[in-house]
Amino acid sequence: EPEVTQTPSHQVTQMGQEVILRCVPISNHLYFYWYRQILGQKVEFLVSFYNNEISEKSEIFDDQFSVERPDGSNFTLKIRSTKLEDSAMYFCASRGTGWETQYFGPGTRLLVL
Amino acid sequence: AQRVTQPEKLLSVFKGAPVELKCNYSYSGSPELFWYVQYSRQRLQLLLRHISRESIKGFTADLNKGETSFHLKKPFAQEEDSAMYYCALSARFGNEKLTFGTGTRLTIIP
């Protein structure tokens, strides 16, 4: 069964550094999402992406964040200048069309020191 | 605004006993409700959604619009049901971002 994959599984970075989290959605899916979960808190929506543009973003998704689908298979989340409070588990999800549900990747655990 | 409330952070149930995980929601439009499950060291996966009306792994959930609830139930708990359970909501029409509750960690006592 096809799965969403994410790399790396863990990343440690220094505050102020840029990080890029990578996701490979399921190949025929058209809608892509990023969520994050700070330790002990709920899973929160960050951004959705369709037809090569952002369709919706949350208040969390400020100018420090950006998303890209550079090559038709990868879907990346970039944080330009990480802050301590960006430490979280970041989940990518994708879905097909119609009534299909979202399929989640295993997550990337980001730790900002 | 969309909101999902799961009042129990932790729930322990004996094997063979009935399970009920509570979920209440707030949404002004026509919602779609989901239960996602996360087993230890695994990814979030869909357990069930209200429009499909399926029973997965013995779990069922009924959407009660009057009480704005979508409680998850299973008549006889099994040890493999131990996991983190998240209730989630999306708009029926739209880009279907998911709004999650805080989750309930279910532990089945052998």
PDB file of C-alpha atoms in Angstrom:
ATOM      1  CA  GLU A   1       0.000   0.000   0.000  1.00  0.00           C
ATOM      2  CA  PRO A   2       1.441   3.417  -0.912  1.00  0.00           C
ATOM      3  CA  GLU A   3       2.498   5.619   1.975  1.00  0.00           C
ATOM      4  CA  VAL A   4       3.517   9.188   2.614  1.00  0.00           C
ATOM      5  CA  THR A   5       7.182   9.365   3.551  1.00  0.00           C
ATOM      6  CA  GLN A   6       9.077  12.075   5.405  1.00  0.00           C
ATOM      7  CA  THR A   7      12.744  12.845   5.865  1.00  0.00           C
ATOM      8  CA  PRO A   8      14.562  13.242   8.112  1.00  0.00           C
ATOM      9  CA  SER A   9      12.869  11.409  10.968  1.00  0.00           C
ATOM     10  CA  HIS A  10      14.715  13.602  13.485  1.00  0.00           C
ATOM     11  CA  GLN A  11      16.482  16.913  13.126  1.00  0.00           C
ATOM     12  CA  VAL A  12      18.350  18.979  15.676  1.00  0.00           C
ATOM     13  CA  THR A  13      19.239  22.558  14.799  1.00  0.00           C
ATOM     14  CA  GLN A  14      20.445  25.734  16.395  1.00  0.00           C
ATOM     15  CA  MET A  15      18.116  28.659  16.891  1.00  0.00           C
ATOM     16  CA  GLY A  16      18.237  30.986  13.910  1.00  0.00           C
ATOM     17  CA  GLN A  17      19.190  28.279  11.434  1.00  0.00           C
ATOM     18  CA  GLU A  18      17.127  27.340   8.409  1.00  0.00           C
ATOM     19  CA  VAL A  19      15.612  23.879   8.171  1.00  0.00           C
ATOM     20  CA  ILE A  20      13.893  22.094   5.324  1.00  0.00           C
ATOM     21  CA  LEU A  21      11.571  19.218   6.066  1.00  0.00           C
ATOM     22  CA  ARG A  22      10.827  16.912   3.187  1.00  0.00           C
ATOM     23  CA  CYS A  23       7.802  14.876   2.312  1.00  0.00           C
ATOM     24  CA  VAL A  24       6.980  12.558  -0.555  1.00  0.00           C
ATOM     25  CA  PRO A  25       3.191  12.379  -0.859  1.00  0.00           C
ATOM     26  CA  ILE A  26       1.343   9.452  -2.379  1.00  0.00           C
ATOM     27  CA  SER A  27       1.978   9.687  -6.091  1.00  0.00           C
ATOM     28  CA  ASN A  28      -1.475  10.417  -7.503  1.00  0.00           C
ATOM     29  CA  HIS A  29      -2.553  12.740  -4.713  1.00  0.00           C
ATOM     30  CA  LEU A  30      -3.334  16.366  -5.411  1.00  0.00           C
ATOM     31  CA  TYR A  31      -3.796  18.008  -2.013  1.00  0.00           C
ATOM     32  CA  PHE A  32      -0.948  18.409   0.439  1.00  0.00           C
ATOM     33  CA  TYR A  33      -0.811  19.525   4.034  1.00  0.00           C
ATOM     34  CA  TRP A  34       1.569  20.250   6.862  1.00  0.00           C
ATOM     35  CA  TYR A  35       0.596  19.900  10.493  1.00  0.00           C
ATOM     36  CA  ARG A  36       2.635  20.169  13.643  1.00  0.00           C
ATOM     37  CA  GLN A  37       2.333  18.835  17.163  1.00  0.00           C
ATOM     38  CA  ILE A  38       4.196  20.467  19.990  1.00  0.00           C
ATOM     39  CA  LEU A  39       4.955  17.953  22.726  1.00  0.00           C
ATOM     40  CA  GLY A  40       1.901  17.378  24.873  1.00  0.00           C
ATOM     41  CA  GLN A  41      -0.367  19.480  22.676  1.00  0.00           C
ATOM     42  CA  LYS A  42      -2.816  18.841  19.875  1.00  0.00           C
ATOM     43  CA  VAL A  43      -2.020  18.336  16.217  1.00  0.00           C
ATOM     44  CA  GLU A  44      -2.379  21.766  14.551  1.00  0.00           C
ATOM     45  CA  PHE A  45      -2.931  22.625  10.920  1.00  0.00           C
ATOM     46  CA  LEU A  46      -0.223  24.750   9.322  1.00  0.00           C
ATOM     47  CA  VAL A  47      -0.887  24.946   5.614  1.00  0.00           C
ATOM     48  CA  SER A  48      -2.627  23.297   2.688  1.00  0.00           C
ATOM     49  CA  PHE A  49      -1.365  23.276  -0.889  1.00  0.00           C
ATOM     50  CA  TYR A  50      -3.132  22.533  -4.128  1.00  0.00           C
ATOM     51  CA  ASN A  51      -2.366  23.223  -7.765  1.00  0.00           C
ATOM     52  CA  ASN A  52       1.048  24.626  -6.883  1.00  0.00           C
ATOM     53  CA  GLU A  53      -0.172  27.237  -4.512  1.00  0.00           C
ATOM     54  CA  ILE A  54      -1.168  27.651  -0.895  1.00  0.00           C
ATOM     55  CA  SER A  55      -4.915  27.246  -0.499  1.00  0.00           C
ATOM     56  CA  GLU A  56      -5.085  27.980   3.213  1.00  0.00           C
ATOM     57  CA  LYS A  57      -2.692  28.735   6.039  1.00  0.00           C
ATOM     58  CA  SER A  58      -3.069  29.104   9.757  1.00  0.00           C
ATOM     59  CA  GLU A  59      -1.928  31.915  12.019  1.00  0.00           C
ATOM     60  CA  ILE A  60       1.088  29.808  12.923  1.00  0.00           C
ATOM     61  CA  PHE A  61       2.279  29.844   9.307  1.00  0.00           C
ATOM     62  CA  ASP A  62       3.954  33.232   9.343  1.00  0.00           C
ATOM     63  CA  ASP A  63       6.632  34.693   7.078  1.00  0.00           C
ATOM     64  CA  GLN A  64       9.243  32.363   8.522  1.00  0.00           C
ATOM     65  CA  PHE A  65       7.505  29.402   6.920  1.00  0.00           C
ATOM     66  CA  SER A  66       7.259  28.495   3.265  1.00  0.00           C
ATOM     67  CA  VAL A  67       6.221  25.447   1.273  1.00  0.00           C
ATOM     68  CA  GLU A  68       7.236  24.240  -2.115  1.00  0.00           C
ATOM     69  CA  ARG A  69       6.676  21.378  -4.485  1.00  0.00           C
ATOM     70  CA  PRO A  70       9.918  21.686  -6.374  1.00  0.00           C
ATOM     71  CA  ASP A  71       9.874  18.648  -8.628  1.00  0.00           C
ATOM     72  CA  GLY A  72       6.402  17.180  -8.773  1.00  0.00           C
ATOM     73  CA  SER A  73       7.109  14.547  -6.159  1.00  0.00           C
ATOM     74  CA  ASN A  74       8.576  16.241  -3.087  1.00  0.00           C
ATOM     75  CA  PHE A  75       6.663  18.634  -0.878  1.00  0.00           C
ATOM     76  CA  THR A  76       8.859  20.680   1.436  1.00  0.00           C
ATOM     77  CA  LEU A  77       8.364  22.882   4.466  1.00  0.00           C
ATOM     78  CA  LYS A  78      11.055  25.468   5.084  1.00  0.00           C
ATOM     79  CA  ILE A  79      11.536  27.378   8.298  1.00  0.00           C
ATOM     80  CA  ARG A  80      13.878  30.276   7.566  1.00  0.00           C
ATOM     81  CA  SER A  81      15.085  31.190  11.030  1.00  0.00           C
ATOM     82  CA  THR A  82      14.094  28.638  13.615  1.00  0.00           C
ATOM     83  CA  LYS A  83      12.978  29.587  17.102  1.00  0.00           C
ATOM     84  CA  LEU A  84      12.892  27.478  20.230  1.00  0.00           C
ATOM     85  CA  GLU A  85       9.107  27.293  19.990  1.00  0.00           C
ATOM     86  CA  ASP A  86       9.346  25.649  16.556  1.00  0.00           C
ATOM     87  CA  SER A  87      10.399  22.457  18.307  1.00  0.00           C
ATOM     88  CA  ALA A  88       7.661  19.992  17.459  1.00  0.00           C
ATOM     89  CA  MET A  89       6.694  16.960  15.429  1.00  0.00           C
ATOM     90  CA  TYR A  90       5.861  17.986  11.880  1.00  0.00           C
ATOM     91  CA  PHE A  91       3.468  15.822   9.896  1.00  0.00           C
ATOM     92  CA  CYS A  92       2.905  15.883   6.178  1.00  0.00           C
ATOM     93  CA  ALA A  93      -0.356  14.599   4.738  1.00  0.00           C
ATOM     94  CA  SER A  94      -1.786  14.132   1.288  1.00  0.00           C
ATOM     95  CA  ARG A  95      -5.086  13.195  -0.235  1.00  0.00           C
ATOM     96  CA  GLY A  96      -6.570  12.480  -3.619  1.00  0.00           C
ATOM     97  CA  THR A  97      -9.794  13.902  -4.929  1.00  0.00           C
ATOM     98  CA  GLY A  98     -13.408  13.789  -3.951  1.00  0.00           C
ATOM     99  CA  TRP A  99     -14.183  12.190  -0.634  1.00  0.00           C
ATOM    100  CA  GLU A 100     -10.757  10.698  -0.041  1.00  0.00           C
ATOM    101  CA  THR A 101      -9.296  11.105   3.387  1.00  0.00           C
ATOM    102  CA  GLN A 102      -5.876  12.441   4.292  1.00  0.00           C
ATOM    103  CA  TYR A 103      -2.966  10.059   4.663  1.00  0.00           C
ATOM    104  CA  PHE A 104      -0.267  11.052   7.093  1.00  0.00           C
ATOM    105  CA  GLY A 105       3.465  10.588   7.019  1.00  0.00           C
ATOM    106  CA  PRO A 106       5.383   9.315  10.047  1.00  0.00           C
ATOM    107  CA  GLY A 107       6.514  12.810  11.023  1.00  0.00           C
ATOM    108  CA  THR A 108       9.784  14.668  11.517  1.00  0.00           C
ATOM    109  CA  ARG A 109      10.753  15.508  15.059  1.00  0.00           C
ATOM    110  CA  LEU A 110      12.433  18.911  15.058  1.00  0.00           C
ATOM    111  CA  LEU A 111      14.396  20.098  18.062  1.00  0.00           C
ATOM    112  CA  VAL A 112      15.624  23.682  18.133  1.00  0.00           C
ATOM    113  CA  LEU A 113      18.375  24.397  20.656  1.00  0.00           C
TER     114      LEU A 113
ATOM    115  CA  ALA B   1     -14.435  28.635  14.198  1.00  0.00           C
ATOM    116  CA  GLN B   2     -13.864  24.896  14.366  1.00  0.00           C
ATOM    117  CA  ARG B   3     -13.156  23.246  17.693  1.00  0.00           C
ATOM    118  CA  VAL B   4     -12.891  19.658  18.876  1.00  0.00           C
ATOM    119  CA  THR B   5     -12.917  18.701  22.534  1.00  0.00           C
ATOM    120  CA  GLN B   6     -11.794  15.385  23.946  1.00  0.00           C
ATOM    121  CA  PRO B   7     -12.342  15.679  27.684  1.00  0.00           C
ATOM    122  CA  GLU B   8     -10.314  12.618  28.697  1.00  0.00           C
ATOM    123  CA  LYS B   9      -6.534  12.744  28.298  1.00  0.00           C
ATOM    124  CA  LEU B  10      -6.134   9.246  29.709  1.00  0.00           C
ATOM    125  CA  LEU B  11      -8.518   6.320  29.834  1.00  0.00           C
ATOM    126  CA  SER B  12      -7.825   2.859  31.221  1.00  0.00           C
ATOM    127  CA  VAL B  13     -10.193  -0.006  30.558  1.00  0.00           C
ATOM    128  CA  PHE B  14     -10.004  -3.688  31.364  1.00  0.00           C
ATOM    129  CA  LYS B  15      -9.759  -6.136  28.494  1.00  0.00           C
ATOM    130  CA  GLY B  16     -13.221  -7.277  27.507  1.00  0.00           C
ATOM    131  CA  ALA B  17     -14.922  -4.211  28.970  1.00  0.00           C
ATOM    132  CA  PRO B  18     -16.736  -1.634  26.842  1.00  0.00           C
ATOM    133  CA  VAL B  19     -14.854   1.432  25.667  1.00  0.00           C
ATOM    134  CA  GLU B  20     -16.186   4.906  25.021  1.00  0.00           C
ATOM    135  CA  LEU B  21     -13.955   7.785  23.993  1.00  0.00           C
ATOM    136  CA  LYS B  22     -15.751  11.103  24.085  1.00  0.00           C
ATOM    137  CA  CYS B  23     -15.584  13.784  21.427  1.00  0.00           C
ATOM    138  CA  ASN B  24     -17.572  17.000  21.175  1.00  0.00           C
ATOM    139  CA  TYR B  25     -17.259  19.539  18.425  1.00  0.00           C
ATOM    140  CA  SER B  26     -18.151  23.086  17.583  1.00  0.00           C
ATOM    141  CA  TYR B  27     -18.703  24.131  13.996  1.00  0.00           C
ATOM    142  CA  SER B  28     -21.222  26.416  12.394  1.00  0.00           C
ATOM    143  CA  GLY B  29     -21.465  24.607   9.078  1.00  0.00           C
ATOM    144  CA  SER B  30     -21.881  20.990   8.033  1.00  0.00           C
ATOM    145  CA  PRO B  31     -18.939  19.073   9.500  1.00  0.00           C
ATOM    146  CA  GLU B  32     -17.257  15.868   8.627  1.00  0.00           C
ATOM    147  CA  LEU B  33     -15.995  13.943  11.653  1.00  0.00           C
ATOM    148  CA  PHE B  34     -13.138  11.483  11.914  1.00  0.00           C
ATOM    149  CA  TRP B  35     -11.364   9.312  14.405  1.00  0.00           C
ATOM    150  CA  TYR B  36      -7.631   8.866  13.885  1.00  0.00           C
ATOM    151  CA  VAL B  37      -5.518   6.401  15.841  1.00  0.00           C
ATOM    152  CA  GLN B  38      -1.801   6.403  16.538  1.00  0.00           C
ATOM    153  CA  TYR B  39      -0.307   3.154  17.776  1.00  0.00           C
ATOM    154  CA  SER B  40       3.033   3.238  19.531  1.00  0.00           C
ATOM    155  CA  ARG B  41       5.766   4.497  17.187  1.00  0.00           C
ATOM    156  CA  GLN B  42       3.434   4.500  14.191  1.00  0.00           C
ATOM    157  CA  ARG B  43       1.889   7.215  12.083  1.00  0.00           C
ATOM    158  CA  LEU B  44      -1.547   8.719  12.444  1.00  0.00           C
ATOM    159  CA  GLN B  45      -4.023   6.567  10.581  1.00  0.00           C
ATOM    160  CA  LEU B  46      -7.688   6.920   9.922  1.00  0.00           C
ATOM    161  CA  LEU B  47      -9.835   4.670  12.079  1.00  0.00           C
ATOM    162  CA  LEU B  48     -13.224   5.760  10.790  1.00  0.00           C
ATOM    163  CA  ARG B  49     -15.199   8.686   9.407  1.00  0.00           C
ATOM    164  CA  HIS B  50     -18.841   9.341   9.947  1.00  0.00           C
ATOM    165  CA  ILE B  51     -19.908   9.465   6.318  1.00  0.00           C
ATOM    166  CA  SER B  52     -18.744   5.930   5.630  1.00  0.00           C
ATOM    167  CA  ARG B  53     -20.685   4.476   8.573  1.00  0.00           C
ATOM    168  CA  GLU B  54     -18.264   1.564   8.726  1.00  0.00           C
ATOM    169  CA  SER B  55     -17.210  -0.391  11.776  1.00  0.00           C
ATOM    170  CA  ILE B  56     -13.429  -0.697  11.871  1.00  0.00           C
ATOM    171  CA  LYS B  57     -11.718  -3.088  14.304  1.00  0.00           C
ATOM    172  CA  GLY B  58     -15.022  -3.275  16.159  1.00  0.00           C
ATOM    173  CA  PHE B  59     -15.187   0.491  16.719  1.00  0.00           C
ATOM    174  CA  THR B  60     -18.219   2.575  15.826  1.00  0.00           C
ATOM    175  CA  ALA B  61     -19.048   6.234  16.157  1.00  0.00           C
ATOM    176  CA  ASP B  62     -22.340   7.988  15.606  1.00  0.00           C
ATOM    177  CA  LEU B  63     -22.613  11.640  14.775  1.00  0.00           C
ATOM    178  CA  ASN B  64     -25.132  13.280  17.101  1.00  0.00           C
ATOM    179  CA  LYS B  65     -25.824  16.729  15.705  1.00  0.00           C
ATOM    180  CA  GLY B  66     -28.120  17.660  18.578  1.00  0.00           C
ATOM    181  CA  GLU B  67     -25.407  17.050  21.156  1.00  0.00           C
ATOM    182  CA  THR B  68     -22.584  17.914  18.707  1.00  0.00           C
ATOM    183  CA  SER B  69     -20.842  14.717  19.658  1.00  0.00           C
ATOM    184  CA  PHE B  70     -19.027  11.913  17.866  1.00  0.00           C
ATOM    185  CA  HIS B  71     -18.141   9.447  20.597  1.00  0.00           C
ATOM    186  CA  LEU B  72     -16.098   6.370  19.721  1.00  0.00           C
ATOM    187  CA  LYS B  73     -17.322   3.063  21.099  1.00  0.00           C
ATOM    188  CA  LYS B  74     -16.306  -0.550  21.206  1.00  0.00           C
ATOM    189  CA  PRO B  75     -18.260  -3.195  23.113  1.00  0.00           C
ATOM    190  CA  PHE B  76     -15.297  -5.390  24.125  1.00  0.00           C
ATOM    191  CA  ALA B  77     -11.828  -3.883  24.463  1.00  0.00           C
ATOM    192  CA  GLN B  78      -8.784  -5.797  23.260  1.00  0.00           C
ATOM    193  CA  GLU B  79      -5.176  -5.313  24.318  1.00  0.00           C
ATOM    194  CA  GLU B  80      -4.193  -4.198  20.821  1.00  0.00           C
ATOM    195  CA  ASP B  81      -6.573  -1.248  21.151  1.00  0.00           C
ATOM    196  CA  SER B  82      -4.077   0.518  23.410  1.00  0.00           C
ATOM    197  CA  ALA B  83      -3.144   3.663  21.484  1.00  0.00           C
ATOM    198  CA  MET B  84      -3.639   7.402  21.191  1.00  0.00           C
ATOM    199  CA  TYR B  85      -6.998   8.348  19.688  1.00  0.00           C
ATOM    200  CA  TYR B  86      -7.700  11.698  18.069  1.00  0.00           C
ATOM    201  CA  CYS B  87     -11.067  13.043  17.070  1.00  0.00           C
ATOM    202  CA  ALA B  88     -10.931  15.450  14.121  1.00  0.00           C
ATOM    203  CA  LEU B  89     -13.257  17.652  12.133  1.00  0.00           C
ATOM    204  CA  SER B  90     -13.220  19.193   8.706  1.00  0.00           C
ATOM    205  CA  ALA B  91     -15.623  21.253   6.682  1.00  0.00           C
ATOM    206  CA  ARG B  92     -17.843  19.120   4.467  1.00  0.00           C
ATOM    207  CA  PHE B  93     -16.918  21.260   1.513  1.00  0.00           C
ATOM    208  CA  GLY B  94     -13.659  23.086   1.145  1.00  0.00           C
ATOM    209  CA  ASN B  95     -10.037  22.187   1.310  1.00  0.00           C
ATOM    210  CA  GLU B  96     -10.680  19.887   4.239  1.00  0.00           C
ATOM    211  CA  LYS B  97      -8.016  20.951   6.703  1.00  0.00           C
ATOM    212  CA  LEU B  98      -8.389  18.855   9.814  1.00  0.00           C
ATOM    213  CA  THR B  99      -8.976  20.325  13.256  1.00  0.00           C
ATOM    214  CA  PHE B 100      -7.896  17.863  15.928  1.00  0.00           C
ATOM    215  CA  GLY B 101      -8.802  17.355  19.525  1.00  0.00           C
ATOM    216  CA  THR B 102      -6.082  16.937  22.113  1.00  0.00           C
ATOM    217  CA  GLY B 103      -6.348  13.168  22.011  1.00  0.00           C
ATOM    218  CA  THR B 104      -7.103  10.413  24.494  1.00  0.00           C
ATOM    219  CA  ARG B 105      -4.529   7.825  25.433  1.00  0.00           C
ATOM    220  CA  LEU B 106      -6.358   4.539  25.822  1.00  0.00           C
ATOM    221  CA  THR B 107      -4.727   1.791  27.847  1.00  0.00           C
ATOM    222  CA  ILE B 108      -6.235  -1.666  27.945  1.00  0.00           C
ATOM    223  CA  ILE B 109      -5.476  -3.502  31.155  1.00  0.00           C
ATOM    224  CA  PRO B 110      -4.980  -7.241  30.594  1.00  0.00           C
TER     225      PRO B 110
END
